Coordinates of C-alpha atoms and ligand atoms in Angstrom, one line a residue:
X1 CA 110.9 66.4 60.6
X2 CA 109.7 68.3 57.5
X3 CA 106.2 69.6 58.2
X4 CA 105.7 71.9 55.7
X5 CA 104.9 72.3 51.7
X6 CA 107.2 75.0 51.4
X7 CA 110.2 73.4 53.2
X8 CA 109.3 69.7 51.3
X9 CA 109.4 71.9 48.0
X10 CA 112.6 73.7 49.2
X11 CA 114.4 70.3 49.9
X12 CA 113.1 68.7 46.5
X13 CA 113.9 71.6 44.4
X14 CA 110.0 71.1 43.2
X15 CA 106.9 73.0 42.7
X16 CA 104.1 71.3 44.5
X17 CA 101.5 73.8 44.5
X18 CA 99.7 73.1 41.8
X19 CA 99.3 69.2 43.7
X20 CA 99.4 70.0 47.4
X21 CA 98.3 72.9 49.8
X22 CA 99.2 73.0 53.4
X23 CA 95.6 74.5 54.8
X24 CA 93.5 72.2 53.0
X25 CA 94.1 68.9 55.1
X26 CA 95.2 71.1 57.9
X27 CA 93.4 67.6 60.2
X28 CA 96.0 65.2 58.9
X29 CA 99.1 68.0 57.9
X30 CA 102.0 66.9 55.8
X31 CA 104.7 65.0 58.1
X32 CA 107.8 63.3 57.0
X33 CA 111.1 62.7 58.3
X34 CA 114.2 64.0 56.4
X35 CA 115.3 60.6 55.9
X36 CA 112.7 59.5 54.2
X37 CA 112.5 62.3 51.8
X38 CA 116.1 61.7 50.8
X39 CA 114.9 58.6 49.6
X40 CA 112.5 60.6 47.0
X41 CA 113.4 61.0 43.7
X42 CA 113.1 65.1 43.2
X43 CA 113.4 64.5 39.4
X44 CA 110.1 62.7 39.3
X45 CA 106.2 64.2 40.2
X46 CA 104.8 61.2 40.5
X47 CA 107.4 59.5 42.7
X48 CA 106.1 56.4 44.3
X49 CA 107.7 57.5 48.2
X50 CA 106.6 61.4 47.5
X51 CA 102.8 60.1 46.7
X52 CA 102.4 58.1 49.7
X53 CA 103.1 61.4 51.9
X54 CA 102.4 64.6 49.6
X55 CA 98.5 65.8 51.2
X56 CA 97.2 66.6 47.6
X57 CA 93.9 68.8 46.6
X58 CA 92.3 65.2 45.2
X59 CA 91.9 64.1 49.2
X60 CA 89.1 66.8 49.5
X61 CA 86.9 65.2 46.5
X62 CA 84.2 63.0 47.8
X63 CA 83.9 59.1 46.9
X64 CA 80.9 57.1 47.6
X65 CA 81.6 54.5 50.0
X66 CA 84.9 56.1 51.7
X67 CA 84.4 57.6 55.3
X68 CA 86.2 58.6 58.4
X69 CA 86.3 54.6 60.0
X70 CA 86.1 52.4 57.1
X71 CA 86.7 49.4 59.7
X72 CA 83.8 50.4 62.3
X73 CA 86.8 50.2 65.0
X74 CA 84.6 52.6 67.4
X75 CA 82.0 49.2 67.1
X76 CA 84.8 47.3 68.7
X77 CA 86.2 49.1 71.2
X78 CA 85.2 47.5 75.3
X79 CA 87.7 50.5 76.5
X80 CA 89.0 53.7 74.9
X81 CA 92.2 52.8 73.0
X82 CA 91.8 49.2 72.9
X83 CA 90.1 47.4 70.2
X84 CA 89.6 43.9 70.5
X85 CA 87.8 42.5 67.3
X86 CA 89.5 39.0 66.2
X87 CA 89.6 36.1 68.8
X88 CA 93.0 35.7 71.4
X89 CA 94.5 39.8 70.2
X90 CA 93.1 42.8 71.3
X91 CA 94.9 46.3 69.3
X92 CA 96.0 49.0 71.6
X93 CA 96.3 53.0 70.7
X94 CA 99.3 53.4 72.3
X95 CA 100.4 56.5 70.0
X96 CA 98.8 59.1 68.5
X97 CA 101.8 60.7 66.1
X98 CA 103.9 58.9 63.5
X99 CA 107.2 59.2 61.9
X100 CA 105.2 60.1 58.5
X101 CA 102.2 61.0 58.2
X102 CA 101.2 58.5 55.2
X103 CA 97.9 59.6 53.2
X104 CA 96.1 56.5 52.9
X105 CA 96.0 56.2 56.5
X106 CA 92.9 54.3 57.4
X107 CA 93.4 56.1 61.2
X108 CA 93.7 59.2 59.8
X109 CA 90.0 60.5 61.2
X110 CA 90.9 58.3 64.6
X111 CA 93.9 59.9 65.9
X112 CA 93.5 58.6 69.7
X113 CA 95.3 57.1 72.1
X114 CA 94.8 55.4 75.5
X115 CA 94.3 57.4 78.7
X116 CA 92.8 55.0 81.0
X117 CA 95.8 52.6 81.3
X118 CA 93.8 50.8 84.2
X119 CA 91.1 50.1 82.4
X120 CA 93.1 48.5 79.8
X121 CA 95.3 46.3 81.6
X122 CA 92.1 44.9 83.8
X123 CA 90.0 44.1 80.4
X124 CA 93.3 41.8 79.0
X125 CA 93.5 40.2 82.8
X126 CA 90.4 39.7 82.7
X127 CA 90.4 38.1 79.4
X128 CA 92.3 34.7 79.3
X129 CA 92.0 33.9 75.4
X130 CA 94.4 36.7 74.7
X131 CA 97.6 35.6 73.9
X132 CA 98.9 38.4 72.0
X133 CA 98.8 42.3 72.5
X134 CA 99.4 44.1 69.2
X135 CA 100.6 47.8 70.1
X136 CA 99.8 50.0 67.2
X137 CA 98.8 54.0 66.4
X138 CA 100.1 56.1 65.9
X139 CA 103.3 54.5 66.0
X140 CA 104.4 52.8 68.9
X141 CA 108.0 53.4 68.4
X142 CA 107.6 57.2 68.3
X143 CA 106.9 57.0 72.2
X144 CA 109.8 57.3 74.4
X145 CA 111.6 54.1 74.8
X146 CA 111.1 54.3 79.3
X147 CA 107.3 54.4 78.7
X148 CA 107.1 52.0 76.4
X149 CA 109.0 49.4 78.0
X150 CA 106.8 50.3 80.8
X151 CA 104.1 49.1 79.0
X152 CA 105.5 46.2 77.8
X153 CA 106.7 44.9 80.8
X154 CA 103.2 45.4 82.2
X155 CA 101.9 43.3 79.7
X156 CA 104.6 40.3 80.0
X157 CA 103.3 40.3 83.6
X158 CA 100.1 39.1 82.8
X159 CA 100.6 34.8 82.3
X160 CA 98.4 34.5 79.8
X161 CA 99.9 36.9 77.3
X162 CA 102.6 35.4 74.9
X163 CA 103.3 37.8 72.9
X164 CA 103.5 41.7 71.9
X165 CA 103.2 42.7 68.5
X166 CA 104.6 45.9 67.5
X167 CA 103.4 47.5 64.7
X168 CA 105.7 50.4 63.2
X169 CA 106.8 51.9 60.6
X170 CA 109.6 53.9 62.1
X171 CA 111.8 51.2 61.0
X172 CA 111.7 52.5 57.4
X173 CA 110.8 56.3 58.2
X174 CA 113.5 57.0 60.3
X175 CA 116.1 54.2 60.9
X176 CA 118.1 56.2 63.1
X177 CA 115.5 56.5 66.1
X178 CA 115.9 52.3 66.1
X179 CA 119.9 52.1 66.2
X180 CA 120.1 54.0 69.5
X181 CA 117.6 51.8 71.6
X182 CA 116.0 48.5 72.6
X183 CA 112.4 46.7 72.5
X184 CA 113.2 43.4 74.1
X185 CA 110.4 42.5 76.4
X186 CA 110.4 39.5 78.9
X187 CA 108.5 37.7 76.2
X188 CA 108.6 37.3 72.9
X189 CA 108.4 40.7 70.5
X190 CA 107.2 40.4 66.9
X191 CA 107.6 43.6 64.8
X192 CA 105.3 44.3 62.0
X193 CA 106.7 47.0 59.7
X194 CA 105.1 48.7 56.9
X195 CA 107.0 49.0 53.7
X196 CA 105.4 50.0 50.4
X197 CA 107.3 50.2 47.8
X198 CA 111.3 48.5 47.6
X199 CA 112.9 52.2 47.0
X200 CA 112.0 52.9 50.9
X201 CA 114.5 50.4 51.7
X202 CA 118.0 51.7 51.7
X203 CA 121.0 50.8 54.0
X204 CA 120.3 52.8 56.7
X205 CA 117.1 50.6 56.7
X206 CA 119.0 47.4 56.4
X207 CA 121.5 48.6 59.2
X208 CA 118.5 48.9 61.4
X209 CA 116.6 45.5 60.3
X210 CA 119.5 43.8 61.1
X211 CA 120.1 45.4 64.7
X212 CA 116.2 44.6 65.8
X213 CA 116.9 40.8 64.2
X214 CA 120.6 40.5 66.9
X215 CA 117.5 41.3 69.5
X216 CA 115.6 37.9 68.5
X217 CA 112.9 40.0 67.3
X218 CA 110.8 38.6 64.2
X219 CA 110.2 40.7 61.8
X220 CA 107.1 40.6 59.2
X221 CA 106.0 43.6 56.6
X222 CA 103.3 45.1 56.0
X223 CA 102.3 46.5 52.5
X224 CA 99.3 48.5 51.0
X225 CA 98.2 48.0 47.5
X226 CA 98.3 52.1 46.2
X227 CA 97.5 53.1 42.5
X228 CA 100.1 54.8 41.2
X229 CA 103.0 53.6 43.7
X230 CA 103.1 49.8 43.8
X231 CA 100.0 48.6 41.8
X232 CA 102.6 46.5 39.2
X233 CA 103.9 43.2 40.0
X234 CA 107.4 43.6 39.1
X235 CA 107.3 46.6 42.0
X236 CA 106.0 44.1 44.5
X237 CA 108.2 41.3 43.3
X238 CA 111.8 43.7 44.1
X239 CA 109.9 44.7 47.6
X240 CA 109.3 41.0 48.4
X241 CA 113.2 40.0 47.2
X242 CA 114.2 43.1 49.1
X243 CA 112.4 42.4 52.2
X244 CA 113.9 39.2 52.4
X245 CA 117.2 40.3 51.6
X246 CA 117.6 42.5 54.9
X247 CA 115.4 39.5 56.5
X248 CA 111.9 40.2 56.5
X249 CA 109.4 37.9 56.0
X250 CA 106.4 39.3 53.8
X251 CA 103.7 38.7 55.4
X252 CA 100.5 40.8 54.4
X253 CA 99.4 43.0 51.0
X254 CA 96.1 44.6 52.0
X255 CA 93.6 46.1 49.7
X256 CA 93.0 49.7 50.6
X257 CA 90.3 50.1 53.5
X258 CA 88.0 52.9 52.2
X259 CA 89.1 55.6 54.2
X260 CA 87.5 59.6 53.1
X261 CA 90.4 60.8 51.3
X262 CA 92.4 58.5 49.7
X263 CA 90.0 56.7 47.6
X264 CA 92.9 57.8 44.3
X265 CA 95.4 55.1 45.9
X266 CA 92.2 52.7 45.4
X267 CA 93.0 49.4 43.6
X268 CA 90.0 47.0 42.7
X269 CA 89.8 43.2 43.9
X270 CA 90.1 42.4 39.9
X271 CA 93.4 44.0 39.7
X272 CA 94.6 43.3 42.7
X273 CA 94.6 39.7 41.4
X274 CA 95.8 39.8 38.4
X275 CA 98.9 41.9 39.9
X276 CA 98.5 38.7 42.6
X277 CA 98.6 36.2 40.2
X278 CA 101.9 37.3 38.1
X279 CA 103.5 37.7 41.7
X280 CA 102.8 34.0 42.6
X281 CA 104.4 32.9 39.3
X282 CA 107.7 34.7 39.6
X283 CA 108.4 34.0 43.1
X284 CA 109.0 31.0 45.5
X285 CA 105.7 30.7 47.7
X286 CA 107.2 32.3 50.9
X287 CA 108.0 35.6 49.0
X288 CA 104.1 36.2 48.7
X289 CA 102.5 37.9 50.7
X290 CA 98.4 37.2 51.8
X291 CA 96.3 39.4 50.0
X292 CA 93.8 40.9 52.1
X293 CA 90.8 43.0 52.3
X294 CA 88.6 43.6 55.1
X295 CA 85.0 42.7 54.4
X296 CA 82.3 42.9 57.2
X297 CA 84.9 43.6 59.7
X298 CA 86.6 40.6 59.1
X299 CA 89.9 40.2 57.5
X300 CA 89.3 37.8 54.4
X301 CA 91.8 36.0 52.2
X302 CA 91.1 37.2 48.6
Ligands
SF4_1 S1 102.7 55.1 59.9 FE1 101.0 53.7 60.0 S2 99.6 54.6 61.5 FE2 101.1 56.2 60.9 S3 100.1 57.3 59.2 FE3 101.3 55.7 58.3 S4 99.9 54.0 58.0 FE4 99.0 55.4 59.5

């Protein structure tokens, strides 16, 4: 794991001090895994995988209307680490670290994770209309696989959960961790992975989609609309084609939730679809992905 400027710099042959500095986001630090940076371009600045994890001087300016929980998740939180806001799934914090530290983060301010695992397991029992657990972060698939299958199979126990959703995107950051170990569960495991941008997929990435699909596992991505990374349709259109290639289903491109920091990966509504609009021309209807935003707490259909 490369956690430092200097060492990213070193690896990249690049000088990224006039961009970056280690001390000035010292709260959410530069974290990427070696794999993923040798999927970075080192001849390019403005590379679309070296953006989404390079902590620049920019996060520091402030934008109106960005802060530290752009979805109000502390509003909707019954327990400490669980955070039940949409009707039969309740979110759990099962994580706090990730395999990248990604700077658009909208947790980047919320770095928790649950302590009181008592407490959460009576609020779902408790709780009939939730068919589906969604384990999240963090990333759930940084956590040692014992304790998480400890988890899971706590929450298979309970009848009326059907289903664990995993969101991750170890998966794409470090392909590896996935070849040596299982996530089956007693019931069925969907895995949401988050993929930006169709350079992050190479065939370390395919070797490993294809391993979790021999495990029955569904597998749906992920993506966030980022200026200068994957705000162009033709972009979006390979990462669709790509996805499905290696047989993932595109399932969600959300607008940017306004998190303090990253408001220069913000992409407006307007552009958003027109980019939407030349994406529904050029591919079949599955290939598109919802587009998304958050409004009022609520996840909308734009
Ligand atoms: S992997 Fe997911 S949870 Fe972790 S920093 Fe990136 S977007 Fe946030």
């Amino acid at each position: 794991m490369i956690t430092s400027l200097k060492k990213l710099a070193q690896k990249l042959h690049l000088n990224l001090s006039e961009f970056a500095a280690d001390d000035l986001v010292s709260d959410f630090p530069l974290q990427v895994s070696e794999s993923f940076v040798a999927r970075i371009d080192p001849s390019n600045i403005n590379d679309p995988l070296l953006l989404q994890i390079l902590p620049q001087k920019i996060e520091l300016q402030k934008a109106p209307g960005f802060n530290t929980d752009p979805l109000s998740e502390k509003k909707y939180s019954p327990v400490a680490g669980l955070i039940h806001k949409y009707y039969g799934r309740v979110l759990l914090l099962v994580a706090d670290s990730c395999a990248l530290n990604c700077r658009f983060c909208f947790r980047r301010h919320l770095r928790e994770k649950i302590t009181d695992w008592q407490k959460v397991f009576s609020y779902i029992k408790n709780n009939p209309t939730i068919n589906e657990v969604i384990l999240s972060g963090g990333d759930p698939l940084m956590l040692p696989p014992k304790e998480l299958k400890k988890i899971m199979d706590q929450l298979a126990a309970i009848p009326h959960v059907k289903r664990i959703r995993i969101h991750s995107r170890v998966p794409i950051a470090i392909p590896k961790l996935i070849t040596a170990r299982s996530i089956q569960a007693k019931i069925p495991v969907v895995l949401m992975i988050h993929c930006n941008h169709p350079n992050e997929i190479n065939d370390e990435v395919v070797e490993c989609l294809t391993l979790l699909q021999k495990q029955n596992i569904v597998i749906f991505n992920q993506a966030v609309l980022l200026k200068g990374v994957n705000d162009d349709s033709e972009v979006l259109i390979t990462l669709s084609e790509k996805l499905f290639s290696a047989g993932v289903i595109p399932c969600y491109l959300h607008i940017l939730d306004k998190v303090k920091g990253a408001a220069h990966f913000y992409v407006n509504i307007e552009k958003a679809k027109k980019i939407y609009l030349k994406m529904q021309k050029k591919l079949s209807g599955y290939l598109v992905p919802k587009l998304v935003v958050e409004v009022k707490n609520k996840k909308k259909y734009v």
